[in-house]
Tab-separated table of C-alpha atoms and ligand atoms in Angstrom:
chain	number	residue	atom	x	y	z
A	1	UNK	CA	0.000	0.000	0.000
A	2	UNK	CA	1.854	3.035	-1.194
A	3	UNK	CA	1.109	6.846	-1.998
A	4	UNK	CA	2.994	8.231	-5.063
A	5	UNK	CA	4.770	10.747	-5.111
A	6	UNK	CA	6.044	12.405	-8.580
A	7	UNK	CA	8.675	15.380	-9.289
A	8	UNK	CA	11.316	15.998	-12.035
A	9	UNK	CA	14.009	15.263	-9.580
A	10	UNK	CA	14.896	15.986	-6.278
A	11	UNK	CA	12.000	19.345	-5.537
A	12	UNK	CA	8.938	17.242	-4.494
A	13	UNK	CA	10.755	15.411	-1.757
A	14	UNK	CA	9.894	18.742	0.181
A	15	UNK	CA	6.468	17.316	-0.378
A	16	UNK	CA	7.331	14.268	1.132
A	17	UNK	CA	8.945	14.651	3.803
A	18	UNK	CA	5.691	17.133	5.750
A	19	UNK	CA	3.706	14.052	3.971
A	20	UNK	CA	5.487	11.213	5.965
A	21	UNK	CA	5.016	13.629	8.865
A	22	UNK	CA	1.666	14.471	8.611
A	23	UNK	CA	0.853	10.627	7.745
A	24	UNK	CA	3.329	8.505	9.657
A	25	UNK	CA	1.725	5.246	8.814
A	26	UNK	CA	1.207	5.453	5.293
A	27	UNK	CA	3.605	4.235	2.992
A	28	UNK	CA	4.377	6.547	0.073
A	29	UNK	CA	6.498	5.501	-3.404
A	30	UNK	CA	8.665	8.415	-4.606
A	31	UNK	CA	9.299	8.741	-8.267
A	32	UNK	CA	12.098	11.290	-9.320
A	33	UNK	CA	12.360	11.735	-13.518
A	34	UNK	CA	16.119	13.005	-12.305
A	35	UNK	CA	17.551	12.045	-15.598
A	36	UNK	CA	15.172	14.466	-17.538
A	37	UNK	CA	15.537	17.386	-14.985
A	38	UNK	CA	14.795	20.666	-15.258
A	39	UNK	CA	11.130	20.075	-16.609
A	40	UNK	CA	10.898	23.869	-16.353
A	41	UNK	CA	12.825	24.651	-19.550
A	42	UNK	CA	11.004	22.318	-21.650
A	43	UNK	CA	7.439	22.691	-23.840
A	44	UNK	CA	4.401	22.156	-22.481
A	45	UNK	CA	3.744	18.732	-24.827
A	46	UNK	CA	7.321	17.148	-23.711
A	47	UNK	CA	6.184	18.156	-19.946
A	48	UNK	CA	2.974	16.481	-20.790
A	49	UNK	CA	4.506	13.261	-22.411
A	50	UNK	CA	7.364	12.742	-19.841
A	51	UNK	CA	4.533	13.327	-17.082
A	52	UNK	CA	2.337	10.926	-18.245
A	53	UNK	CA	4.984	8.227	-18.898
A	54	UNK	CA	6.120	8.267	-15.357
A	55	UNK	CA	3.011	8.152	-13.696
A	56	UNK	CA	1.652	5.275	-16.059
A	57	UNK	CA	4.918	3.361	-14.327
A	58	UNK	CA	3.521	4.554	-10.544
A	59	UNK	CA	0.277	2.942	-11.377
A	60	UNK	CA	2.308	0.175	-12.516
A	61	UNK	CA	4.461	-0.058	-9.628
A	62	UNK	CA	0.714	-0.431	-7.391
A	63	UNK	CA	0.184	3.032	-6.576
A	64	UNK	CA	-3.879	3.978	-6.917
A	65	UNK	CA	-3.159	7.695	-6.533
A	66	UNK	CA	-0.114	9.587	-7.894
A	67	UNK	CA	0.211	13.494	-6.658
A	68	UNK	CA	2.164	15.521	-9.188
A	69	UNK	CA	4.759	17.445	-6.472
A	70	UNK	CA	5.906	19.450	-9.457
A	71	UNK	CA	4.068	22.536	-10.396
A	72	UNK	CA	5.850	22.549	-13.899
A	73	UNK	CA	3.804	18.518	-14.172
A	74	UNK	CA	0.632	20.109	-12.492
A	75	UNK	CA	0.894	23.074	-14.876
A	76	UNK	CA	1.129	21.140	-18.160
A	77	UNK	CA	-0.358	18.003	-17.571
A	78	UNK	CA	-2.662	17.365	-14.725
A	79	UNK	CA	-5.776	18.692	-16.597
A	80	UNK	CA	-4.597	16.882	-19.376
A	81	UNK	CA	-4.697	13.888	-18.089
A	82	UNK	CA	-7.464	14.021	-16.301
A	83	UNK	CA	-9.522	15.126	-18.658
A	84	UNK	CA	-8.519	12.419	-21.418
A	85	UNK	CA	-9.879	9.762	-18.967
A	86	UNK	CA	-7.868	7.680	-16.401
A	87	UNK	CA	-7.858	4.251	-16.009
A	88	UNK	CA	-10.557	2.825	-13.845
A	89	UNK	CA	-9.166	3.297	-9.950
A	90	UNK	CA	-6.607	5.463	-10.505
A	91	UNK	CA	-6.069	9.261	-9.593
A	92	UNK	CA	-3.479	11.854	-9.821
A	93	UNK	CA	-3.742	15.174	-8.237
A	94	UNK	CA	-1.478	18.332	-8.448
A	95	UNK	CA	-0.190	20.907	-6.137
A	96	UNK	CA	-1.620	24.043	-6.811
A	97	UNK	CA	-4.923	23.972	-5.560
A	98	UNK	CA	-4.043	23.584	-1.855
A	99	UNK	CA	-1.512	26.384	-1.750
A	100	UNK	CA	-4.261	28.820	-3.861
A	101	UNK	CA	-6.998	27.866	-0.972
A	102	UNK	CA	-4.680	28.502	1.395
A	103	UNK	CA	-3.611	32.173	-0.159
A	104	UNK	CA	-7.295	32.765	-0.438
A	105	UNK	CA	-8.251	31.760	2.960
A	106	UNK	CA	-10.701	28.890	1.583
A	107	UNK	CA	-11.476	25.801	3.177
A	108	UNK	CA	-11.212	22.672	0.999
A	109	UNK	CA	-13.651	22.146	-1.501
A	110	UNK	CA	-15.265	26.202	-1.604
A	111	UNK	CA	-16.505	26.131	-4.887
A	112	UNK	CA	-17.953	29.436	-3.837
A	113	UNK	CA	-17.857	32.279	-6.396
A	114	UNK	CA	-14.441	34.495	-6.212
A	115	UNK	CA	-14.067	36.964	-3.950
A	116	UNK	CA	-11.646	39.929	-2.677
A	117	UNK	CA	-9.142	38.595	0.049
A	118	UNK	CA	-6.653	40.186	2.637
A	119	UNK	CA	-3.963	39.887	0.079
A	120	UNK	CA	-3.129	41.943	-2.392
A	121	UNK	CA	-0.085	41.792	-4.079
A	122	UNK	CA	1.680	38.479	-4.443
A	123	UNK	CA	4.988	37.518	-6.150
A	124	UNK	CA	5.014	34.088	-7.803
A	125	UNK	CA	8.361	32.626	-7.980
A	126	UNK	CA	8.265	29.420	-10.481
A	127	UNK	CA	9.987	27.880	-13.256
A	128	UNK	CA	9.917	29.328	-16.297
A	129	UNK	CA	7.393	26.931	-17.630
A	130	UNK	CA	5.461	27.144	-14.812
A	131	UNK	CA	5.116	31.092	-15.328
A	132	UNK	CA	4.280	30.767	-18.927
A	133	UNK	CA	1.390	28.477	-18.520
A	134	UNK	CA	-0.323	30.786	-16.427
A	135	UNK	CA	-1.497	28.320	-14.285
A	136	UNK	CA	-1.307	29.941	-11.084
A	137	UNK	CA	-3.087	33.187	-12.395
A	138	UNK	CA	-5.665	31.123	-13.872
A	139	UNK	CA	-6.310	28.923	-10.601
A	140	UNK	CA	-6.330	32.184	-8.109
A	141	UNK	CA	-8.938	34.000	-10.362
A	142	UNK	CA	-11.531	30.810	-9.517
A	143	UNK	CA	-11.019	32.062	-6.074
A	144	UNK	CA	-10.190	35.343	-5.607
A	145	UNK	CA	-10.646	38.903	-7.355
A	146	UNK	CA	-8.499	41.817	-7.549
A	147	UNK	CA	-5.320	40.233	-6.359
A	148	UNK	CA	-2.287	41.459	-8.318
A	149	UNK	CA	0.309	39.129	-9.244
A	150	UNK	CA	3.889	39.708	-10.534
A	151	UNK	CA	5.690	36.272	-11.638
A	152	UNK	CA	9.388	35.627	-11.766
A	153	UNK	CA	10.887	33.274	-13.944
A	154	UNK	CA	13.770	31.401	-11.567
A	155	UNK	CA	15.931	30.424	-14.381
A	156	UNK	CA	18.914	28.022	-13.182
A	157	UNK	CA	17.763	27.410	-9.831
A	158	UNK	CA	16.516	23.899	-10.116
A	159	UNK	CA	19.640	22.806	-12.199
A	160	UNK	CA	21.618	24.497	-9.361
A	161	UNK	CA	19.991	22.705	-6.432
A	162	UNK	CA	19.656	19.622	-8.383
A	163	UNK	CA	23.628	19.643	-9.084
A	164	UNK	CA	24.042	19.898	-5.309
A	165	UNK	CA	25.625	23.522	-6.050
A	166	UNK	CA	23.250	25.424	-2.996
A	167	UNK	CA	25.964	28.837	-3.235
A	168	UNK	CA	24.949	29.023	-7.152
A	169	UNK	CA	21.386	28.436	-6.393
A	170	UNK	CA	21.660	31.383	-3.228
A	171	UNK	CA	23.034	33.726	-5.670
A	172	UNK	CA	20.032	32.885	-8.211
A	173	UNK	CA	17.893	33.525	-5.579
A	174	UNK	CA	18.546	36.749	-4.455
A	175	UNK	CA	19.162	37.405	-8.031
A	176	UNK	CA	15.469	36.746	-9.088
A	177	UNK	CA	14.721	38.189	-5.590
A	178	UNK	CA	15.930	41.575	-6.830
A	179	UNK	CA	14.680	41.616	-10.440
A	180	UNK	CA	10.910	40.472	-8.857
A	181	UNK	CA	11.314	43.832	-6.709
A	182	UNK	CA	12.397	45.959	-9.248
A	183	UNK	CA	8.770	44.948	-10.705
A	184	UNK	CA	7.027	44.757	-7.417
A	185	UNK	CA	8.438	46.771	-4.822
A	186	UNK	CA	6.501	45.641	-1.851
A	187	UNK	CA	4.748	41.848	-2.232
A	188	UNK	CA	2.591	40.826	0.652
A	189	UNK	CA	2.872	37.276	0.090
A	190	UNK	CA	5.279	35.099	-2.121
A	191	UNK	CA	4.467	31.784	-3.478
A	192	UNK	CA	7.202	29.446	-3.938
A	193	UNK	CA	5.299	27.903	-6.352
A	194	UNK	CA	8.249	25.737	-7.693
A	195	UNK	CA	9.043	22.058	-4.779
A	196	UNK	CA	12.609	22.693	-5.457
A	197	UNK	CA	12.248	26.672	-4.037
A	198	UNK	CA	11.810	24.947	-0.258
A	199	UNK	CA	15.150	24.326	-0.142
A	200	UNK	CA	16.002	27.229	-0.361
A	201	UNK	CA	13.069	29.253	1.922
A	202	UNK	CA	15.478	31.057	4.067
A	203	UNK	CA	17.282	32.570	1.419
A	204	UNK	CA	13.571	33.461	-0.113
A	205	UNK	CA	12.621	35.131	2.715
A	206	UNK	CA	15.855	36.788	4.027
A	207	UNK	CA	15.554	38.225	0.424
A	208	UNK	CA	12.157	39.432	0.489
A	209	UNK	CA	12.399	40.624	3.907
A	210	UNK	CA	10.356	39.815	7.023
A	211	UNK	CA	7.199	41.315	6.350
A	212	UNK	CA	6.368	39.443	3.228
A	213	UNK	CA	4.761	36.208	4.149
A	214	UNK	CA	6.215	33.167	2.344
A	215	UNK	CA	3.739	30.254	1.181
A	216	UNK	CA	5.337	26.662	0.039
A	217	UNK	CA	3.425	23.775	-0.179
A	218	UNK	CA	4.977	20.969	1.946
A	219	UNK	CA	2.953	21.556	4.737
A	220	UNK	CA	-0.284	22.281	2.923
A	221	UNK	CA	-0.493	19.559	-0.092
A	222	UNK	CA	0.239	16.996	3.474
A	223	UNK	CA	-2.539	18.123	5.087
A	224	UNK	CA	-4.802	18.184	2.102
A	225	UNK	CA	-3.544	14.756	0.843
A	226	UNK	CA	-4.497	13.862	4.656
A	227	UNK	CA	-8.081	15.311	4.225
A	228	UNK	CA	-8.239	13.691	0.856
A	229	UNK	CA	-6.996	9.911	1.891
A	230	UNK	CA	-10.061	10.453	5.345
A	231	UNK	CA	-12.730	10.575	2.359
A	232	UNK	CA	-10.988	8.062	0.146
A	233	UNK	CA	-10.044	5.347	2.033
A	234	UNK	CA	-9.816	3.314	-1.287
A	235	UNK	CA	-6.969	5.232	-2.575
A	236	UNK	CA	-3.664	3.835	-0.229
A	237	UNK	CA	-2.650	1.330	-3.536
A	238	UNK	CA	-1.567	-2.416	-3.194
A	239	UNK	CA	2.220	-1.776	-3.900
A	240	UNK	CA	4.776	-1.389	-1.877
A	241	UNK	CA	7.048	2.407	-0.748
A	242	UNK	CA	10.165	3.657	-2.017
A	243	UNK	CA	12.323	5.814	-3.605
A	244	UNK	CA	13.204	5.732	-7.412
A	245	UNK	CA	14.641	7.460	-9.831
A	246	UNK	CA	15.708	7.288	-13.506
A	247	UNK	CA	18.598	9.280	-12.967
A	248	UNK	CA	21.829	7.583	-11.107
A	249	UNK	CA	20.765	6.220	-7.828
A	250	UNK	CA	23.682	6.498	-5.923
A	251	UNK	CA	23.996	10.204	-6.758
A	252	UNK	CA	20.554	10.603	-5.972
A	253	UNK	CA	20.787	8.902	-2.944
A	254	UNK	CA	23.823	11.445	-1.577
A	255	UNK	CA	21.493	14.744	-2.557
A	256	UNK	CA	18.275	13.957	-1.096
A	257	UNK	CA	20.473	12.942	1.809
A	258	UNK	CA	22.187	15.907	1.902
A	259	UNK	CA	18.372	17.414	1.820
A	260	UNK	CA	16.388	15.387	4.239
A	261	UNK	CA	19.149	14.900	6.900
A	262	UNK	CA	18.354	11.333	6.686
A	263	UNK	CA	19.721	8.628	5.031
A	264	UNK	CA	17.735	8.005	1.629
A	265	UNK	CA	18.265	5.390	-0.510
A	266	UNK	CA	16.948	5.043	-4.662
A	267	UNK	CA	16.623	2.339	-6.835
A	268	UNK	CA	16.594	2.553	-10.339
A	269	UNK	CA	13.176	2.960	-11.641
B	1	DGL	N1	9.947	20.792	-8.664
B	1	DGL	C1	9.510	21.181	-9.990
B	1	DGL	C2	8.372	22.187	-9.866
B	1	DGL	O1	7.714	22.218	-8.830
B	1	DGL	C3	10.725	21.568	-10.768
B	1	DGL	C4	10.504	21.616	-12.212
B	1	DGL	C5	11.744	21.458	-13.040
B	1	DGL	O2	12.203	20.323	-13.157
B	1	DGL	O3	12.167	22.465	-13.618
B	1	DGL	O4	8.084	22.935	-10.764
């Protein structure tokens, strides 16, 4: 009985690890496409096709529901796939939603018509694909009216943090920090709307300052994936955890170490 979990590479075990806390007895299967990170510079159709082809193996594997930790996956694919029919039992969910309700003060599930909230001006830091689809804007305006939002393109920083090279990715950063400002001097809030951006969340915020209010979604796709598994009891899957990855699994193994401060072993997928 395992959960999947899906990213590009490295980013969505931010995702896992408040999920194994939130859920300590459910067994999850992570899934890292390391071999084909960044997913951010690529087109929305190879996003789509590369999605789809590792999720079709987490079915395989016995997972019943796969949740897209990747917003550059959720952006391009999840309606996509869902909406061209999945195969009887399974799911897959993205990562968007939960951090949106959460900007927009919503409980789960308001399908109530949009309305103004507290916030006002938020910066969206994302991948570059990610900020082209539009997702975000598209999601938020379901929910909420007159909320400005100024995206940032965070070229380089998932190659940097998936190379292990965290001073490159610090300068990037503060970097895309500085040229989000220069659009939007004062943010409210700032969505790291990217699983790899976690890893770096001090440097976000020490960036940004103190009074802007920094949203990521580890702790917030666990406890909606926790409110989703209490009405779905069905959806736990018949195959066993673990950690795979069609990049190299011994170097994979040593970063998401390094990230988790735990020992973390991959298998080849
Ligand atoms: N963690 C992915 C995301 O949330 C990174 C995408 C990439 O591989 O560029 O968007």
């Amino acid at each position: 009985m395992a959960v999947g979990i899906f990213d590009s590479g490295l980013g969505g075990l931010t995702v896992l690890d408040a999920a194994q806390k939130r859920l300590p007895d459910v067994d999850f299967l992570y899934y890292g496409d390391n071999a084909r990170a960044p997913y951010g510079v690529r087109d929305a159709e190879d996003v789509y096709q590369l999605t789809k082809a590792a999720v079709h193996d987490m079915w395989d594997k016995g997972c019943d529901l796969v949740i897209l930790a990747c917003n550059t996956a959720s952006a391009a694919a999840l309606r996509r796939m869902q909406e061209g029919g999945l195969p009887q039992g399974k799911r897959v969910l993205g990562v968007f939603v939960p951090l949106i309700e959460a900007l927009t003060e919503r409980q789960w599930g308001d399908n109530s018509p949009p309305r103004e909230v507290e916030v006002k001006h938020v910066a969206l830091f994302a991948t570059p694909a990610t900020v082209a689809s539009r997702a975000f804007q598209r999601e938020l305006a379901f929910r909420a009216i007159g909320v400005d939002v100024e995206a940032q393109a965070c070229g380089g920083v998932v190659d940097a943090i998936e190379d292990g090279d965290m001073i490159l990715a610090e300068a990037l950063v503060r970097s895309h920090v500085d040229a989000l400002k220069r659009k939007m001097p004062h943010p409210q809030a700032a969505i790291l709307g990217c699983t790899h951006y976690p890893l770096m969340e001090k440097t976000f915020q020490e960036a940004l300052g103190p009074d802007v209010k920094v949203f990521s979604q580890g702790n917030l796709v666990a406890d909606s994936l926790s409110d989703y598994l209490t009405r779905h009891p069905n959806m736990y899957g018949n195959g066993a955890g673990g950690f795979f990855t069609t990049g190299e699994p011994r170097r994979v193994s040593d970063r998401a170490t390094q990230f988790l401060r735990r020992e973390i072993s991959f298998q080849a997928a």
